[in-house]
Coordinates of C-alpha atoms and ligand atoms in Angstrom, one line a residue:
M224 CA 0.0 0.0 0.0
C225 CA 1.9 3.0 -1.3
G226 CA 5.6 2.6 -2.1
I227 CA 8.5 4.9 -1.4
C228 CA 11.9 4.8 -2.9
A229 CA 14.9 7.1 -3.2
Y230 CA 18.4 7.0 -4.6
Q231 CA 21.4 9.1 -3.8
G232 CA 24.9 8.2 -5.1
P233 CA 27.5 8.3 -7.8
E234 CA 25.2 7.0 -10.6
T235 CA 23.8 9.7 -12.9
K236 CA 20.7 7.7 -13.8
A237 CA 18.9 8.2 -10.4
V238 CA 15.5 8.8 -12.2
E239 CA 15.7 5.4 -14.0
I240 CA 16.8 3.7 -10.8
V241 CA 13.9 5.1 -8.9
I242 CA 11.2 4.4 -11.6
E243 CA 12.5 0.9 -12.0
A244 CA 12.4 0.5 -8.2
L245 CA 8.8 1.7 -8.1
K246 CA 8.0 -1.0 -10.7
R247 CA 9.4 -3.6 -8.3
L248 CA 7.1 -2.1 -5.6
E249 CA 4.0 -2.3 -7.9
Y250 CA 2.8 -5.4 -6.0
R251 CA 2.0 -3.2 -3.0
G252 CA -0.9 -1.8 -4.9
Y253 CA -1.2 1.9 -6.1
D254 CA -3.2 4.1 -8.5
S255 CA -0.8 6.8 -9.4
W256 CA 2.9 7.6 -9.1
G257 CA 5.5 10.3 -9.2
I258 CA 9.1 11.3 -8.8
A259 CA 11.2 14.3 -7.8
Y260 CA 14.8 14.7 -8.9
K261 CA 17.6 17.2 -9.1
P262 CA 19.2 17.5 -12.5
A263 CA 22.9 16.9 -12.3
H264 CA 23.9 19.8 -14.5
L265 CA 22.8 22.4 -12.1
D266 CA 25.4 24.3 -10.0
Q267 CA 25.5 22.4 -6.7
N268 CA 26.3 25.6 -4.8
K269 CA 23.0 27.3 -5.8
P270 CA 19.5 26.5 -4.6
Q271 CA 18.4 23.8 -6.8
E272 CA 15.1 23.6 -8.7
I273 CA 13.5 20.3 -8.0
E274 CA 11.8 18.7 -11.0
I275 CA 8.6 16.8 -10.5
Y276 CA 6.9 14.3 -12.7
K277 CA 3.6 12.5 -11.9
E278 CA 1.3 10.1 -13.7
V279 CA -2.0 8.4 -13.0
G280 CA -2.2 4.7 -13.7
K281 CA 0.4 2.0 -14.0
I282 CA 4.1 2.6 -14.1
G283 CA 4.4 -0.2 -16.6
D284 CA 2.5 2.1 -19.0
F285 CA 5.4 4.6 -18.8
K286 CA 7.1 3.9 -22.1
S287 CA 9.0 7.2 -22.6
S288 CA 12.7 7.3 -22.7
Y289 CA 14.6 8.1 -19.5
D290 CA 16.6 10.6 -21.5
Q291 CA 13.9 13.2 -21.1
F292 CA 15.0 13.5 -17.4
G293 CA 18.6 14.1 -18.2
K294 CA 21.3 13.1 -15.7
S295 CA 20.6 13.0 -12.0
S296 CA 22.2 11.5 -8.9
F297 CA 19.4 12.4 -6.6
A298 CA 15.8 11.2 -6.9
I299 CA 12.8 10.2 -4.8
G300 CA 9.7 8.3 -6.0
H301 CA 6.3 7.3 -4.7
S302 CA 3.4 5.1 -5.8
R303 CA 0.2 6.3 -4.2
W304 CA -2.9 4.3 -3.1
A305 CA -5.4 7.1 -2.6
T306 CA -6.7 7.8 0.9
H307 CA -7.3 11.6 1.1
G308 CA -8.4 13.0 -2.3
G309 CA -9.2 11.2 -5.5
V310 CA -6.9 9.5 -7.9
T311 CA -5.5 12.5 -9.9
K312 CA -2.1 13.6 -11.1
R313 CA -2.3 16.6 -8.8
N314 CA -3.0 14.4 -5.7
A315 CA -0.1 12.0 -6.6
H316 CA 3.1 12.4 -4.7
P317 CA 5.7 14.1 -4.4
H318 CA 4.1 17.1 -2.9
I319 CA 5.7 20.5 -2.8
S320 CA 5.5 23.3 -0.2
E321 CA 4.3 26.9 -0.7
N322 CA 7.6 28.4 -1.8
K323 CA 8.7 25.2 -3.5
E324 CA 11.5 24.7 -0.9
I325 CA 10.3 21.4 0.5
V326 CA 9.3 18.2 -1.5
L327 CA 7.9 15.2 0.2
V328 CA 6.5 11.7 -0.3
H329 CA 4.5 10.0 2.4
N330 CA 2.9 6.6 3.2
G331 CA 0.2 6.4 5.9
I332 CA -2.2 8.8 7.3
F333 CA -1.6 12.2 8.9
E334 CA -4.6 12.0 11.2
N335 CA -4.6 15.5 12.6
Y336 CA -3.8 17.2 9.2
L337 CA -6.9 19.3 9.2
N338 CA -5.9 21.2 12.3
F339 CA -2.5 22.0 10.7
K340 CA -4.1 22.9 7.4
K341 CA -6.3 25.5 9.1
Y342 CA -3.3 26.8 11.1
L343 CA -1.2 27.1 7.9
E344 CA -4.0 28.7 5.9
K345 CA -4.0 31.5 8.5
K346 CA -0.3 31.9 7.8
A347 CA -1.1 32.4 4.1
H348 CA -0.3 28.9 2.8
T349 CA -2.5 27.8 -0.1
F350 CA -3.2 24.2 -0.8
K351 CA -3.5 22.8 -4.2
T352 CA -4.6 19.3 -3.3
E353 CA -7.0 17.5 -0.9
T354 CA -4.2 15.4 0.5
D355 CA -2.9 15.2 4.0
T356 CA 0.6 14.8 2.6
E357 CA 0.7 18.3 1.1
V358 CA 0.1 19.7 4.6
I359 CA 3.2 18.0 5.9
A360 CA 5.3 19.7 3.2
H361 CA 3.9 23.1 4.1
L362 CA 4.3 22.4 7.8
I363 CA 8.0 21.6 7.3
E364 CA 8.5 24.7 5.2
E365 CA 6.9 26.8 8.0
H366 CA 9.4 25.5 10.5
Y367 CA 12.2 25.9 7.8
K368 CA 11.7 29.7 8.0
T369 CA 13.3 29.7 11.5
H370 CA 15.1 26.3 11.7
S371 CA 17.6 24.1 9.9
F372 CA 16.1 21.6 7.4
E373 CA 16.8 18.7 9.8
D374 CA 15.3 20.5 12.8
S375 CA 12.2 21.4 10.7
V376 CA 11.6 17.7 9.9
K377 CA 12.1 16.8 13.5
L378 CA 9.6 19.4 14.7
A379 CA 7.1 18.2 12.1
V380 CA 7.3 14.5 13.0
K381 CA 6.5 15.5 16.6
E382 CA 3.3 17.0 15.4
I383 CA 2.1 14.3 13.1
E384 CA -0.4 11.9 14.6
G385 CA -1.0 8.5 12.9
R386 CA 1.1 5.9 11.2
Y387 CA 3.5 7.2 8.6
A388 CA 6.7 7.0 6.6
I389 CA 7.9 10.2 5.1
L390 CA 10.9 11.1 2.9
V391 CA 11.7 14.8 2.5
I392 CA 14.2 16.8 0.4
N393 CA 14.8 20.5 0.0
N394 CA 15.9 22.8 -2.8
K395 CA 19.1 24.0 -1.1
D396 CA 21.2 21.0 -0.5
N397 CA 21.3 17.3 -1.3
T398 CA 20.1 16.1 2.1
M399 CA 17.4 13.4 2.2
I400 CA 15.6 12.8 5.5
A401 CA 13.3 9.9 6.1
A402 CA 11.3 9.1 9.2
R403 CA 8.9 6.4 10.2
K404 CA 6.2 5.5 12.6
G405 CA 4.2 2.4 11.8
S406 CA 5.0 2.2 8.1
P407 CA 8.1 0.4 6.9
L408 CA 11.3 2.1 5.6
I409 CA 14.5 0.3 4.8
I410 CA 17.8 1.8 3.9
G411 CA 19.9 0.0 1.3
V412 CA 23.7 0.6 1.5
G413 CA 25.0 0.6 -2.0
K414 CA 28.3 -0.9 -3.2
S415 CA 29.9 2.5 -4.1
K416 CA 31.0 5.0 -1.6
G417 CA 28.1 7.4 -0.6
E418 CA 25.5 5.3 -2.4
Y419 CA 22.2 4.9 -0.5
F420 CA 18.7 3.8 -1.3
I421 CA 15.6 4.3 0.9
A422 CA 12.5 2.2 0.2
S423 CA 9.3 0.7 1.7
D424 CA 10.5 -2.7 0.8
I425 CA 13.7 -4.5 0.0
P426 CA 12.9 -5.7 -3.6
A427 CA 13.0 -2.0 -4.6
F428 CA 16.8 -1.9 -4.5
L429 CA 17.6 -5.6 -4.5
P430 CA 19.4 -5.5 -7.9
Y431 CA 21.9 -3.1 -6.3
T432 CA 22.5 -4.3 -2.8
N433 CA 21.5 -6.8 -0.1
K434 CA 23.0 -4.7 2.7
V435 CA 20.1 -3.1 4.6
V436 CA 19.4 -1.1 7.7
Y437 CA 15.8 -1.3 9.1
L438 CA 14.5 1.9 10.4
D439 CA 12.4 1.4 13.6
D440 CA 9.4 3.4 14.7
N441 CA 10.2 7.0 15.8
Q442 CA 13.6 6.8 14.1
M443 CA 14.9 9.0 11.4
V444 CA 17.7 8.7 8.8
I445 CA 19.6 11.6 7.4
V446 CA 21.6 11.1 4.2
E447 CA 24.0 13.9 3.5
N448 CA 27.5 14.5 2.3
Q449 CA 27.7 10.8 1.2
K450 CA 27.1 9.6 4.7
I451 CA 24.1 8.4 6.8
R452 CA 23.2 9.2 10.3
F453 CA 20.4 8.0 12.5
F454 CA 18.3 9.8 15.1
D455 CA 15.7 8.6 17.6
N456 CA 12.8 11.1 17.7
S457 CA 11.5 9.8 21.1
T458 CA 14.8 10.2 23.0
Q459 CA 16.1 13.0 20.8
Q460 CA 19.4 11.2 20.6
A461 CA 21.7 10.2 17.7
I462 CA 21.7 6.4 17.4
E463 CA 23.8 3.8 15.8
K464 CA 22.2 1.2 13.5
R465 CA 23.4 -2.2 12.4
I466 CA 23.8 -3.0 8.7
I467 CA 22.3 -6.5 8.0
E468 CA 23.1 -8.7 5.0
I469 CA 19.9 -10.4 3.7
D470 CA 20.0 -13.6 1.7
W471 CA 17.2 -12.8 -0.8
D472 CA 18.4 -12.8 -4.4
I473 CA 16.8 -10.8 -7.2
E474 CA 15.6 -14.0 -9.0
S475 CA 13.3 -14.8 -6.1
A476 CA 11.7 -11.3 -6.4
E477 CA 11.2 -11.5 -10.2
K478 CA 8.6 -13.2 -12.3
G479 CA 11.0 -15.2 -14.4
D480 CA 9.2 -17.2 -17.2
F481 CA 5.8 -17.1 -15.5
D482 CA 3.1 -14.8 -16.8
H483 CA 2.2 -13.6 -13.3
F484 CA 3.7 -13.7 -9.8
M485 CA 0.6 -15.4 -8.5
L486 CA 1.2 -18.5 -10.7
K487 CA 4.9 -18.4 -9.9
E488 CA 4.2 -18.3 -6.2
I489 CA 1.6 -21.1 -6.4
M490 CA 4.1 -23.3 -8.2
E491 CA 6.8 -22.4 -5.7
Q492 CA 4.8 -24.4 -3.1
K493 CA 6.7 -27.4 -4.4
D494 CA 9.6 -26.1 -2.3
T495 CA 8.3 -23.6 0.2
L496 CA 6.6 -26.0 2.5
S497 CA 9.8 -28.0 3.1
R498 CA 11.7 -24.7 3.7
S499 CA 9.2 -23.5 6.2
I500 CA 9.3 -26.6 8.4
N501 CA 13.0 -26.5 8.5
Q502 CA 13.1 -24.6 11.7
D503 CA 15.4 -24.5 14.7
P504 CA 13.9 -27.2 17.0
I505 CA 15.0 -25.2 20.1
T506 CA 12.7 -22.3 18.9
I507 CA 9.8 -24.6 18.1
N508 CA 10.0 -26.2 21.5
K509 CA 10.4 -22.8 23.2
V510 CA 7.2 -21.7 21.5
A511 CA 5.4 -24.9 22.5
R512 CA 6.4 -24.3 26.1
A513 CA 5.2 -20.7 25.9
I514 CA 1.8 -22.0 24.7
E515 CA 1.8 -24.6 27.5
N516 CA 2.6 -22.0 30.2
A517 CA 0.4 -19.1 28.9
H518 CA -2.8 -18.2 30.7
G519 CA -4.5 -17.8 27.4
T520 CA -3.1 -17.8 23.9
Y521 CA -4.4 -15.6 21.1
L522 CA -3.7 -16.2 17.5
V523 CA -4.0 -13.0 15.6
G524 CA -3.9 -12.2 11.9
C525 CA -5.9 -10.4 9.1
G526 CA -7.5 -11.7 5.9
T527 CA -5.9 -14.9 4.7
A528 CA -3.5 -14.9 7.7
G529 CA -6.6 -14.7 9.9
K530 CA -8.1 -17.7 8.2
V531 CA -4.8 -19.6 8.9
C532 CA -5.2 -18.7 12.6
M533 CA -8.7 -20.1 12.5
V534 CA -7.5 -23.4 11.0
A535 CA -4.9 -23.5 13.8
E536 CA -7.6 -23.2 16.4
Y537 CA -9.0 -26.5 15.1
L538 CA -5.6 -28.1 14.8
F539 CA -4.5 -27.3 18.4
A540 CA -7.8 -28.6 19.7
K541 CA -7.6 -31.9 17.7
I542 CA -3.8 -32.6 17.8
A543 CA -2.7 -31.0 21.1
H544 CA -6.1 -31.0 22.9
K545 CA -5.4 -27.3 23.6
H546 CA -7.8 -24.4 23.4
I547 CA -6.3 -21.4 21.6
N548 CA -8.3 -18.2 21.0
F549 CA -8.4 -16.5 17.6
S550 CA -9.0 -12.8 16.8
F551 CA -8.7 -10.8 13.6
G552 CA -6.1 -8.1 14.2
S553 CA -8.8 -5.4 13.9
E554 CA -11.0 -7.1 16.5
F555 CA -8.2 -7.8 19.0
P556 CA -8.4 -4.5 20.9
Y557 CA -11.9 -5.3 21.9
H558 CA -10.6 -8.4 23.8
Q559 CA -8.1 -6.3 25.7
Q560 CA -9.8 -6.7 29.1
F561 CA -8.7 -10.3 29.0
I562 CA -5.1 -9.6 28.2
N563 CA -2.5 -9.5 30.9
N564 CA 1.2 -10.3 31.4
K565 CA 0.5 -14.1 31.3
T566 CA -1.2 -13.9 27.9
L567 CA 0.6 -15.1 24.8
L568 CA -0.1 -13.5 21.5
I569 CA 0.9 -15.3 18.3
A570 CA 0.8 -13.0 15.3
V571 CA 0.6 -14.5 11.8
S572 CA 1.5 -12.3 8.9
Q573 CA 3.2 -12.5 5.5
S574 CA 4.4 -8.8 5.5
G575 CA 4.8 -8.3 9.2
E576 CA 3.6 -4.7 8.5
T577 CA -0.3 -5.1 8.5
A578 CA -1.5 -2.1 10.5
D579 CA -4.4 -4.0 12.2
T580 CA -2.2 -6.8 13.4
L581 CA 0.4 -4.3 14.5
E582 CA -2.2 -2.6 16.6
A583 CA -3.0 -5.9 18.3
L584 CA 0.7 -6.3 19.1
E585 CA 0.8 -2.8 20.5
V586 CA -2.2 -3.5 22.7
A587 CA -0.8 -6.8 23.9
Q588 CA 2.6 -5.3 24.5
K589 CA 1.1 -2.5 26.7
K590 CA -0.5 -5.2 28.8
G591 CA 2.8 -7.0 29.2
A592 CA 1.8 -10.0 27.1
K593 CA 4.5 -12.2 25.5
I594 CA 4.6 -11.9 21.7
I595 CA 5.5 -14.5 19.1
S596 CA 5.3 -13.8 15.4
I597 CA 5.2 -16.1 12.4
V598 CA 6.3 -13.7 9.6
N599 CA 7.7 -13.9 6.1
V600 CA 9.5 -10.6 5.8
E601 CA 12.7 -10.7 7.8
G602 CA 13.3 -7.7 10.0
S603 CA 9.6 -6.5 9.6
T604 CA 8.0 -4.4 12.3
M605 CA 6.2 -7.4 13.8
A606 CA 9.4 -9.5 13.8
R607 CA 11.2 -6.7 15.7
M608 CA 8.4 -6.3 18.2
S609 CA 8.3 -10.0 19.1
D610 CA 10.0 -12.0 21.9
I611 CA 10.3 -15.0 19.5
V612 CA 10.1 -15.0 15.7
I613 CA 9.4 -18.0 13.5
P614 CA 10.4 -17.1 10.0
I615 CA 8.0 -18.4 7.3
K616 CA 10.9 -18.7 4.8
A617 CA 8.6 -18.6 1.7
G618 CA 10.8 -16.0 0.0
P619 CA 9.3 -12.7 -1.4
E620 CA 5.6 -13.0 -2.0
K621 CA 4.6 -10.3 -4.5
A622 CA 1.2 -11.2 -5.8
V623 CA -1.5 -9.4 -3.8
A624 CA -3.3 -12.7 -3.2
S625 CA -1.3 -14.8 -0.7
T626 CA -0.6 -18.4 -1.7
K627 CA 2.8 -19.8 -0.7
A628 CA 3.0 -17.8 2.5
T629 CA -0.5 -19.2 3.4
T630 CA 0.5 -22.8 3.1
S631 CA 3.8 -22.2 4.9
Q632 CA 2.0 -20.5 7.8
L633 CA -0.4 -23.5 7.9
A634 CA 2.6 -25.9 7.9
I635 CA 4.3 -24.0 10.8
L636 CA 1.2 -23.9 12.9
T637 CA 0.6 -27.7 12.2
M638 CA 4.1 -28.4 13.4
L639 CA 3.5 -26.3 16.5
A640 CA 0.3 -28.1 17.3
Y641 CA 2.3 -31.4 17.1
A642 CA 5.1 -29.9 19.2
C643 CA 2.5 -29.0 21.9
D644 CA 1.5 -32.6 22.0
G645 CA 5.2 -33.6 22.3
G646 CA 5.4 -35.0 18.8
V647 CA 7.2 -32.4 16.8
E648 CA 9.0 -35.0 14.8
K649 CA 5.7 -36.8 13.9
G650 CA 4.3 -33.4 12.7
K651 CA 7.5 -32.8 10.7
Q652 CA 7.3 -36.2 9.0
L653 CA 3.7 -35.6 8.1
L654 CA 4.5 -32.2 6.6
I655 CA 7.5 -33.6 4.7
A656 CA 5.2 -36.2 3.1
T657 CA 2.7 -33.5 2.3
A658 CA 5.4 -31.4 0.6
G659 CA 6.2 -34.4 -1.5
Q660 CA 2.5 -34.8 -2.5
I661 CA 2.3 -31.1 -3.4
N662 CA 5.4 -31.5 -5.6
D663 CA 3.6 -34.4 -7.5
M664 CA 0.3 -32.5 -7.7
L665 CA 1.6 -29.3 -9.2
N666 CA 2.0 -30.4 -12.8
P667 CA 0.6 -29.1 -16.2
R668 CA -2.0 -31.9 -16.4
Y669 CA -3.4 -30.8 -13.0
E670 CA -3.5 -27.1 -14.1
N671 CA -5.3 -28.1 -17.3
H672 CA -7.9 -30.0 -15.4
I673 CA -8.6 -27.0 -13.2
R674 CA -8.5 -24.7 -16.3
K675 CA -11.3 -26.8 -17.8
L676 CA -13.4 -26.1 -14.8
A677 CA -12.5 -22.4 -14.9
R678 CA -13.8 -22.2 -18.5
K679 CA -17.1 -23.9 -17.5
I680 CA -17.8 -21.4 -14.7
R681 CA -16.1 -18.3 -15.9
K682 CA -19.3 -16.4 -16.5
I683 CA -21.1 -17.2 -13.2
E684 CA -22.0 -14.4 -10.8
S685 CA -21.8 -16.2 -7.5
M686 CA -20.3 -19.3 -6.0
Y687 CA -20.0 -20.9 -2.6
I688 CA -17.5 -23.0 -0.8
I689 CA -18.3 -25.4 2.1
G690 CA -16.1 -27.2 4.6
R691 CA -16.2 -28.5 8.1
G692 CA -13.7 -28.6 11.0
A693 CA -10.3 -27.3 10.0
N694 CA -11.6 -27.1 6.4
F695 CA -14.3 -24.6 7.3
P696 CA -11.8 -21.7 7.7
M697 CA -10.3 -23.0 4.4
A698 CA -13.7 -22.5 2.8
L699 CA -13.5 -18.9 4.0
E700 CA -10.0 -18.6 2.6
A701 CA -11.1 -20.1 -0.7
A702 CA -13.8 -17.4 -0.9
I703 CA -11.2 -14.7 -0.3
K704 CA -9.0 -16.1 -3.0
L705 CA -11.8 -16.3 -5.6
Q706 CA -13.1 -12.8 -4.7
E707 CA -9.9 -11.0 -4.9
V708 CA -8.7 -12.1 -8.2
S709 CA -11.7 -13.4 -10.2
Y710 CA -14.1 -10.7 -8.8
I711 CA -16.8 -13.4 -8.7
H712 CA -19.0 -13.1 -5.6
A713 CA -17.8 -16.0 -3.5
E714 CA -18.7 -17.0 0.1
G715 CA -17.5 -19.7 2.3
F716 CA -19.7 -21.5 4.9
A717 CA -19.5 -24.2 7.5
G718 CA -21.2 -27.1 5.8
G719 CA -23.8 -27.4 8.6
E720 CA -24.7 -23.8 8.5
L721 CA -26.1 -23.8 5.0
K722 CA -29.5 -25.1 6.1
H723 CA -29.8 -22.3 8.6
G724 CA -30.1 -19.7 5.9
P725 CA -27.6 -19.6 2.9
I726 CA -29.2 -22.6 1.2
A727 CA -31.9 -20.1 0.0
L728 CA -29.2 -18.8 -2.4
I729 CA -28.8 -22.0 -4.3
S730 CA -30.6 -22.3 -7.6
E731 CA -30.1 -24.3 -10.8
G732 CA -26.4 -24.5 -11.7
T733 CA -25.0 -22.5 -8.7
P734 CA -21.4 -23.8 -8.3
V735 CA -20.6 -25.0 -4.8
I736 CA -17.1 -26.2 -4.0
A737 CA -17.1 -28.9 -1.3
L738 CA -13.8 -29.4 0.6
V739 CA -14.0 -33.1 1.4
P740 CA -11.1 -34.5 3.4
N741 CA -10.8 -38.1 4.5
D742 CA -11.5 -37.5 8.2
E743 CA -14.3 -37.2 10.7
T744 CA -16.1 -34.6 8.6
T745 CA -16.4 -36.7 5.4
K746 CA -19.8 -38.1 5.8
E747 CA -21.4 -34.9 7.0
I748 CA -19.9 -32.6 4.3
I749 CA -21.0 -35.1 1.6
S750 CA -24.5 -35.0 3.1
N751 CA -24.4 -31.1 3.0
A752 CA -23.3 -31.3 -0.7
T753 CA -26.2 -33.7 -1.4
E754 CA -28.6 -31.2 0.2
I755 CA -27.2 -28.5 -2.2
K756 CA -27.4 -30.8 -5.2
A757 CA -31.0 -31.5 -4.4
R758 CA -31.6 -27.7 -4.9
G759 CA -29.9 -27.6 -8.3
G760 CA -26.4 -26.8 -7.1
Y761 CA -23.4 -27.8 -9.3
I762 CA -21.0 -29.6 -6.9
I763 CA -17.3 -29.3 -7.3
G764 CA -15.6 -31.8 -5.0
V765 CA -12.1 -31.3 -3.7
S766 CA -11.3 -34.7 -2.4
S767 CA -9.0 -37.7 -2.5
E768 CA -11.9 -39.8 -3.7
N769 CA -14.7 -39.3 -6.2
H770 CA -18.2 -39.3 -4.8
P771 CA -21.4 -39.7 -6.8
V772 CA -22.6 -36.3 -5.6
F773 CA -19.7 -34.5 -7.4
D774 CA -20.4 -32.9 -10.8
Y775 CA -16.7 -32.1 -11.1
W776 CA -14.0 -33.8 -9.2
I777 CA -10.7 -32.1 -8.3
R778 CA -8.5 -34.8 -7.0
V779 CA -6.1 -34.1 -4.0
P780 CA -4.0 -36.6 -2.2
D781 CA -5.1 -37.8 1.2
T782 CA -2.6 -36.3 3.6
G783 CA -4.6 -36.6 6.9
A784 CA -4.2 -33.7 9.3
T785 CA -2.7 -31.4 6.6
S786 CA -5.8 -31.5 4.4
P787 CA -6.3 -27.6 4.8
I788 CA -2.9 -27.2 3.1
I789 CA -3.7 -29.6 0.3
N790 CA -7.3 -28.4 -0.3
I791 CA -6.5 -24.7 -0.7
I792 CA -3.9 -25.3 -3.5
P793 CA -6.4 -26.2 -6.3
I794 CA -8.6 -23.3 -5.3
Q795 CA -5.6 -21.0 -5.6
I796 CA -5.1 -22.3 -9.2
L797 CA -8.8 -22.0 -9.9
A798 CA -8.9 -18.4 -8.7
Y799 CA -5.8 -17.6 -10.9
Q800 CA -7.3 -19.3 -14.0
L801 CA -10.6 -17.5 -13.5
A802 CA -8.8 -14.2 -13.2
V803 CA -6.9 -14.7 -16.4
L804 CA -10.0 -15.9 -18.3
R805 CA -11.9 -12.9 -17.1
K806 CA -9.0 -10.6 -18.1
N807 CA -8.2 -9.4 -14.6
N808 CA -4.7 -8.9 -13.5
P809 CA -4.2 -11.6 -10.8
D810 CA -1.1 -9.9 -9.4
M811 CA -2.7 -6.5 -8.8
P812 CA -6.5 -6.9 -8.1
R813 CA -8.5 -3.7 -8.1
N814 CA -8.9 -1.8 -4.8
L815 CA -6.4 -4.1 -3.0
A816 CA -2.9 -3.6 -1.8
K817 CA -0.3 -6.2 -0.8
S818 CA 0.7 -4.7 2.5
V819 CA -2.2 -3.0 4.3
T820 CA -0.4 -0.4 6.3
V821 CA -3.5 1.7 7.1
K822 CA -6.2 0.9 9.6
Ligands
LIG176 C1 -5.4 -12.2 0.7 C2 -4.3 -11.6 1.5 C3 -4.7 -10.7 2.6 C4 -3.6 -10.8 3.7 C5 -3.9 -9.8 4.8 C6 -2.8 -9.8 5.9 O1 -4.9 -13.1 -0.2 O2 -3.2 -11.7 1.2 O3 -5.9 -11.0 3.1 O4 -3.5 -12.1 4.2 O5 -4.0 -8.5 4.3 O6 -1.6 -9.6 5.4 P1 -0.3 -10.0 6.1 O7 -0.2 -11.5 6.0 O8 0.9 -9.4 5.4 O9 -0.4 -9.5 7.5

């Protein structure tokens, strides 16, 4: 959700570097974009005119030559996901202050911006956009009349309420200042002397460097005179930060031969499950003990990660005979009366940056609860807020619809449930066998079989998914997957719930996917499918065995307790195929963003 990137260094193609970096951040979701840069030919000793270029729409549509921008060693860029003000060129970032001295890009929301807008209007500032961001640029300029650039930014960040990441430049010198609170910012340390990148996510600068510094909340980075310094805004002290070398390579963040990241990531599940269960046994046992000793454990996540938590609730009950609570991140604050210093919160997140889940962590932290996170993005805010981190190890997930991170999260939670029952090795063996089955399943013939179904149902308006037990939350997850990329109205239900209302929606030919594992739910879910068929429903069975009630059978291997992992994979493929057939972009569905950093 919104992307920031910046370059400063010896290269004279800063604009190209920044625009290409914005392309690598496209997966975050955006509707317009822009850059600001300083042409290299200008006399460095004079106040420098900052050039700004903005567009509405996709950066991929930008086909012009980079030559039009001339040479530059200093550029910032932004991809905007509209919050305040419509999707227009004018509202796109960067924003510029009254006297054109300050230029700024911003992710997040400046919650109290209206107060400052009024205050600045009284001081003769005029605003050209409806954005909260423009107000920050003017606010910094107002301070800049009586303070240094650095102090002006420091004063402004004290005044901003809300979650944000800002990146500010001025027209007098080549200083770049970035500050964060609740929205990610990472500094890339380039290979050449004095070369730095600042971005919302690592893939932005991955072709250039894997040396990174994670900025924490209330921290600021100042890039000037070919050096970087850090400052803590809460203690008002200069601080030292560690440079970390990450082991992501650029291939893992590129599409390669695949048409879309979503398909690439679905196929990567041949390997990702094995990687995710390859965890340090000491950490897994430590987490199992923490669950044993906690006076109440909450699993917290949003969207797909939330559905994974719901599955885990069933798995812990069945495998470890343990009750674990679940809450969506956005709902967790309403449970806070139950949270104390003996509570354990386990956050599940691909990005580690989802605002609603982060808020849950903040609430739990204030109450002294222990925090464990299961996250994919190394060094993310959630990881850094946690007492223990279990890395998902799925590699960069760029398609908005989560696939490989989902199954890896499920695998880790399954392993934890077994660990709580004292059988971590048994769980691991089961998951290794499941990984092998996924490897066999993901072949072109399987894809074709699902594509055939996608062609059959591509024009339908609504579809439903049913499951029971641990496959009920997977029915909910299947619905999310179908909604977000195919834009077909899809809803998941607990099989037994249909007759309490939703069955009224079934008419001749309504497609209903039944998740039918070989377990204690088999008989009942088949009977639910039969009830639907009797009302004209078209039954698509996801099962290891064909049943007479199925109109279309999608075969999956019988993997026992890991059926939620196995059953969601064909639905991921179906959702992808439907998206392609319906001419949607599966990687960047409308209205959605990969990392939801606003509440
Ligand atoms: C759906 C999807 C979202 C995310 C949710 C949480 O495919 O990806 O529902 O699961 O926004 O994101 P993370 O896992 O990054 O916290």
